[in-house]
GROMACS .gro file of C-alpha atoms in nm:
model
  211
    1PRO     CA    1   0.000   0.000   0.000
    2ILE     CA    2   0.102   0.361  -0.057
    3LEU     CA    3   0.232   0.513   0.266
    4GLU     CA    4   0.055   0.814   0.411
    5PRO     CA    5   0.260   1.096   0.565
    6GLY     CA    6   0.362   1.028   0.923
    7LEU     CA    7   0.618   0.866   1.151
    8TYR     CA    8   0.628   0.486   1.124
    9VAL     CA    9   0.756   0.324   1.443
   10ILE     CA   10   0.898  -0.004   1.313
   11SER     CA   11   0.990  -0.311   1.515
   12VAL     CA   12   1.301  -0.486   1.383
   13PRO     CA   13   1.442  -0.831   1.471
   14ILE     CA   14   1.624  -0.885   1.800
   15GLY     CA   15   1.830  -1.160   1.642
   16CYS     CA   16   1.667  -1.383   1.382
   17LEU     CA   17   1.631  -1.177   1.062
   18SER     CA   18   1.322  -1.364   0.942
   19ASP     CA   19   1.125  -1.229   1.239
   20LEU     CA   20   1.079  -0.901   1.048
   21THR     CA   21   0.717  -0.864   0.936
   22PHE     CA   22   0.613  -0.828   0.572
   23ARG     CA   23   0.464  -0.488   0.651
   24ALA     CA   24   0.786  -0.366   0.813
   25LEU     CA   25   0.979  -0.480   0.506
   26ASN     CA   26   0.738  -0.292   0.279
   27VAL     CA   27   0.765   0.030   0.481
   28LEU     CA   28   1.144   0.015   0.493
   29LYS     CA   29   1.153  -0.036   0.116
   30SER     CA   30   0.902   0.241   0.045
   31THR     CA   31   1.010   0.524   0.272
   32LYS     CA   32   1.294   0.756   0.174
   33SER     CA   33   1.381   0.880   0.523
   34ILE     CA   34   1.489   0.641   0.800
   35LEU     CA   35   1.581   0.746   1.154
   36ALA     CA   36   1.807   0.498   1.328
   37GLU     CA   37   1.963   0.468   1.671
   38ASP     CA   38   2.289   0.372   1.498
   39THR     CA   39   2.315   0.435   1.122
   40ARG     CA   40   2.581   0.164   1.082
   41ASN     CA   41   2.352  -0.101   1.230
   42ALA     CA   42   2.066   0.029   1.016
   43LYS     CA   43   2.269  -0.002   0.697
   44THR     CA   44   2.375  -0.355   0.794
   45LEU     CA   45   2.011  -0.451   0.849
   46LEU     CA   46   1.891  -0.296   0.523
   47SER     CA   47   2.175  -0.463   0.334
   48ALA     CA   48   2.081  -0.802   0.483
   49LEU     CA   49   1.722  -0.738   0.370
   50GLU     CA   50   1.852  -0.654   0.020
   51ILE     CA   51   1.706  -0.302   0.036
   52ASP     CA   52   1.874  -0.045  -0.187
   53ILE     CA   53   1.990   0.243   0.034
   54SER     CA   54   2.135   0.459  -0.245
   55GLN     CA   55   1.813   0.662  -0.269
   56LYS     CA   56   1.745   0.675   0.105
   57LYS     CA   57   1.844   0.926   0.370
   58ILE     CA   58   1.946   0.738   0.685
   59SER     CA   59   1.985   0.976   0.979
   60SER     CA   60   2.090   0.920   1.337
   61TYR     CA   61   1.828   0.966   1.607
   62HIS     CA   62   1.932   0.893   1.965
   63GLU     CA   63   1.867   1.004   2.323
   64HIS     CA   64   2.078   1.318   2.278
   65SER     CA   65   1.910   1.435   1.957
   66SER     CA   66   1.804   1.799   1.977
   67LYS     CA   67   1.470   1.973   1.943
   68LEU     CA   68   1.597   2.119   1.614
   69GLU     CA   69   1.645   1.769   1.476
   70ARG     CA   70   1.291   1.678   1.578
   71LYS     CA   71   1.160   1.990   1.403
   72LYS     CA   72   1.332   1.874   1.083
   73VAL     CA   73   1.151   1.541   1.104
   74ILE     CA   74   0.819   1.716   1.164
   75GLN     CA   75   0.879   1.934   0.859
   76LEU     CA   76   0.946   1.627   0.643
   77ILE     CA   77   0.609   1.485   0.747
   78LYS     CA   78   0.437   1.819   0.686
   79ASN     CA   79   0.589   1.809   0.337
   80GLY     CA   80   0.411   1.480   0.275
   81GLU     CA   81   0.687   1.232   0.357
   82SER     CA   82   0.666   0.904   0.544
   83VAL     CA   83   0.952   0.869   0.793
   84ALA     CA   84   1.060   0.539   0.948
   85LEU     CA   85   1.195   0.513   1.304
   86ILE     CA   86   1.395   0.203   1.398
   87CYS     CA   87   1.624   0.110   1.685
   88ASP     CA   88   1.913  -0.137   1.697
   89ALA     CA   89   1.687  -0.428   1.796
   90GLY     CA   90   1.323  -0.480   1.883
   91THR     CA   91   1.063  -0.206   1.920
   92PRO     CA   92   1.163   0.163   1.933
   93LEU     CA   93   1.088   0.359   2.255
   94ILE     CA   94   1.101   0.044   2.471
   95SER     CA   95   1.410   0.144   2.672
   96ASP     CA   96   1.524   0.316   2.352
   97PRO     CA   97   1.510   0.677   2.226
   98GLY     CA   98   1.202   0.814   2.051
   99TYR     CA   99   0.952   0.931   2.312
  100LYS     CA  100   1.017   1.305   2.266
  101LEU     CA  101   0.989   1.273   1.889
  102VAL     CA  102   0.662   1.080   1.904
  103ARG     CA  103   0.519   1.322   2.159
  104GLU     CA  104   0.604   1.630   1.953
  105ILE     CA  105   0.464   1.479   1.632
  106ILE     CA  106   0.138   1.395   1.810
  107ASP     CA  107   0.120   1.745   1.960
  108THR     CA  108   0.163   1.890   1.611
  109GLY     CA  109  -0.142   1.696   1.493
  110LEU     CA  110   0.051   1.466   1.261
  111LYS     CA  111   0.026   1.088   1.247
  112VAL     CA  112   0.235   0.830   1.430
  113LEU     CA  113   0.179   0.478   1.301
  114SER     CA  114   0.284   0.149   1.459
  115VAL     CA  115   0.446  -0.125   1.253
  116PRO     CA  116   0.454  -0.388   1.530
  117GLY     CA  117   0.673  -0.691   1.561
  118VAL     CA  118   0.936  -0.825   1.796
  119SER     CA  119   0.975  -0.683   2.147
  120SER     CA  120   1.234  -0.852   2.367
  121PRO     CA  121   1.046  -0.799   2.699
  122ILE     CA  122   0.736  -0.970   2.560
  123ALA     CA  123   0.942  -1.242   2.392
  124ALA     CA  124   1.118  -1.314   2.721
  125LEU     CA  125   0.796  -1.312   2.925
  126SER     CA  126   0.624  -1.551   2.685
  127VAL     CA  127   0.885  -1.825   2.739
  128SER     CA  128   0.967  -1.752   3.105
  129GLY     CA  129   0.700  -1.970   3.262
  130LEU     CA  130   0.608  -1.676   3.486
  131PRO     CA  131   0.252  -1.536   3.509
  132THR     CA  132   0.162  -1.329   3.202
  133ASP     CA  133  -0.182  -1.198   3.300
  134THR     CA  134  -0.025  -0.897   3.473
  135PHE     CA  135   0.334  -0.774   3.464
  136SER     CA  136   0.551  -0.464   3.510
  137PHE     CA  137   0.837  -0.361   3.283
  138ILE     CA  138   1.096  -0.130   3.439
  139GLY     CA  139   1.379  -0.154   3.183
  140PHE     CA  140   1.730  -0.083   3.308
  141LEU     CA  141   1.768  -0.015   3.679
  142PRO     CA  142   1.962   0.291   3.806
  143VAL     CA  143   2.338   0.261   3.854
  144SER     CA  144   2.320   0.337   4.227
  145LYS     CA  145   2.285   0.031   4.450
  146ASN     CA  146   2.058   0.219   4.693
  147LYS     CA  147   1.827   0.330   4.411
  148LYS     CA  148   1.815  -0.027   4.280
  149LEU     CA  149   1.709  -0.148   4.624
  150GLU     CA  150   1.452   0.131   4.648
  151ILE     CA  151   1.287   0.027   4.321
  152MET     CA  152   1.293  -0.342   4.415
  153GLU     CA  153   1.125  -0.268   4.746
  154LYS     CA  154   0.864  -0.059   4.564
  155TYR     CA  155   0.772  -0.337   4.322
  156LYS     CA  156   0.806  -0.615   4.578
  157GLU     CA  157   0.445  -0.583   4.694
  158LEU     CA  158   0.298  -0.610   4.344
  159ARG     CA  159   0.137  -0.942   4.263
  160SER     CA  160   0.278  -0.952   3.911
  161SER     CA  161   0.578  -1.059   3.707
  162LEU     CA  162   0.860  -0.807   3.684
  163ILE     CA  163   1.074  -0.756   3.371
  164ILE     CA  164   1.419  -0.600   3.409
  165PHE     CA  165   1.693  -0.529   3.154
  166GLU     CA  166   2.049  -0.593   3.270
  167SER     CA  167   2.388  -0.642   3.105
  168GLY     CA  168   2.568  -0.973   3.138
  169LYS     CA  169   2.853  -0.803   3.324
  170ARG     CA  170   2.621  -0.689   3.604
  171ILE     CA  171   2.386  -0.986   3.626
  172TYR     CA  172   2.561  -1.137   3.932
  173LYS     CA  173   2.529  -0.813   4.129
  174ILE     CA  174   2.159  -0.776   4.048
  175LEU     CA  175   2.095  -1.136   4.154
  176LYS     CA  176   2.262  -1.064   4.489
  177LEU     CA  177   2.023  -0.773   4.544
  178ILE     CA  178   1.722  -0.986   4.444
  179ASN     CA  179   1.838  -1.250   4.690
  180LYS     CA  180   1.847  -0.983   4.960
  181VAL     CA  181   1.503  -0.833   4.891
  182TYR     CA  182   1.277  -1.111   4.765
  183ASP     CA  183   1.126  -1.423   4.916
  184PRO     CA  184   1.343  -1.739   4.870
  185MET     CA  185   1.063  -1.905   4.668
  186THR     CA  186   1.044  -1.619   4.415
  187GLU     CA  187   1.088  -1.756   4.063
  188ILE     CA  188   1.346  -1.605   3.828
  189CYS     CA  189   1.399  -1.650   3.455
  190ILE     CA  190   1.707  -1.513   3.277
  191CYS     CA  191   1.684  -1.484   2.898
  192ARG     CA  192   1.983  -1.394   2.684
  193GLU     CA  193   2.051  -1.388   2.309
  194LEU     CA  194   1.683  -1.460   2.235
  195THR     CA  195   1.618  -1.588   1.879
  196LYS     CA  196   1.994  -1.609   1.817
  197LYS     CA  197   2.218  -1.914   1.774
  198TYR     CA  198   2.332  -1.916   2.137
  199GLU     CA  199   1.993  -1.840   2.292
  200GLU     CA  200   1.991  -1.927   2.661
  201ILE     CA  201   1.698  -1.944   2.904
  202ILE     CA  202   1.769  -2.022   3.270
  203ARG     CA  203   1.493  -2.074   3.528
  204PHE     CA  204   1.545  -2.105   3.904
  205LYS     CA  205   1.422  -1.981   4.243
  206VAL     CA  206   1.586  -1.716   4.458
  207GLU     CA  207   1.682  -1.979   4.717
  208GLU     CA  208   1.877  -2.170   4.452
  209PHE     CA  209   2.108  -1.879   4.375
  210GLU     CA  210   2.439  -1.912   4.551
  211ILE     CA  211   2.591  -1.582   4.666
   0.00000   0.00000   0.00000
């Protein structure tokens, strides 16, 4: 279908390339302007999808992008263009830049359209074996140990699954804090490299973690 003017928030694969939807492929092929968290990663993705980038303008959009840069995007849409927003992996705005841009486009009265697909928090939850009827996603925790503990205590009383992002280098430290705050029978599931060759899913209870 012919794209209408607006910002297209496109989910891209978190690992397995064939997880990209047909609609996402069509939008990426059709739009001339693509905003990417990292332009190098974007070009690698488009090349793997055999999309010709010679006629496309691939621009960087990240958490430090200015209001002036957002105004430029808004002007493109006002001029009748469709603009694609992608991140390095998964769905934009989910612990990734893009909120300010989406908010300003909406406030201007222009369209923001979702091109849904893979989202790593949902992918992880769906295979975790933890309750899925209600859950909280808090992304990356603060660097400060005290602030981490404060957030854990806050969410401790919720009767729902909790999704946290953490780097492999800090996973041991976060598990020590969980061991300190949560009940020994609390279930944990660690998912890494989802959909990739070395995908790993580990399930255990707090009491089984050795400090």
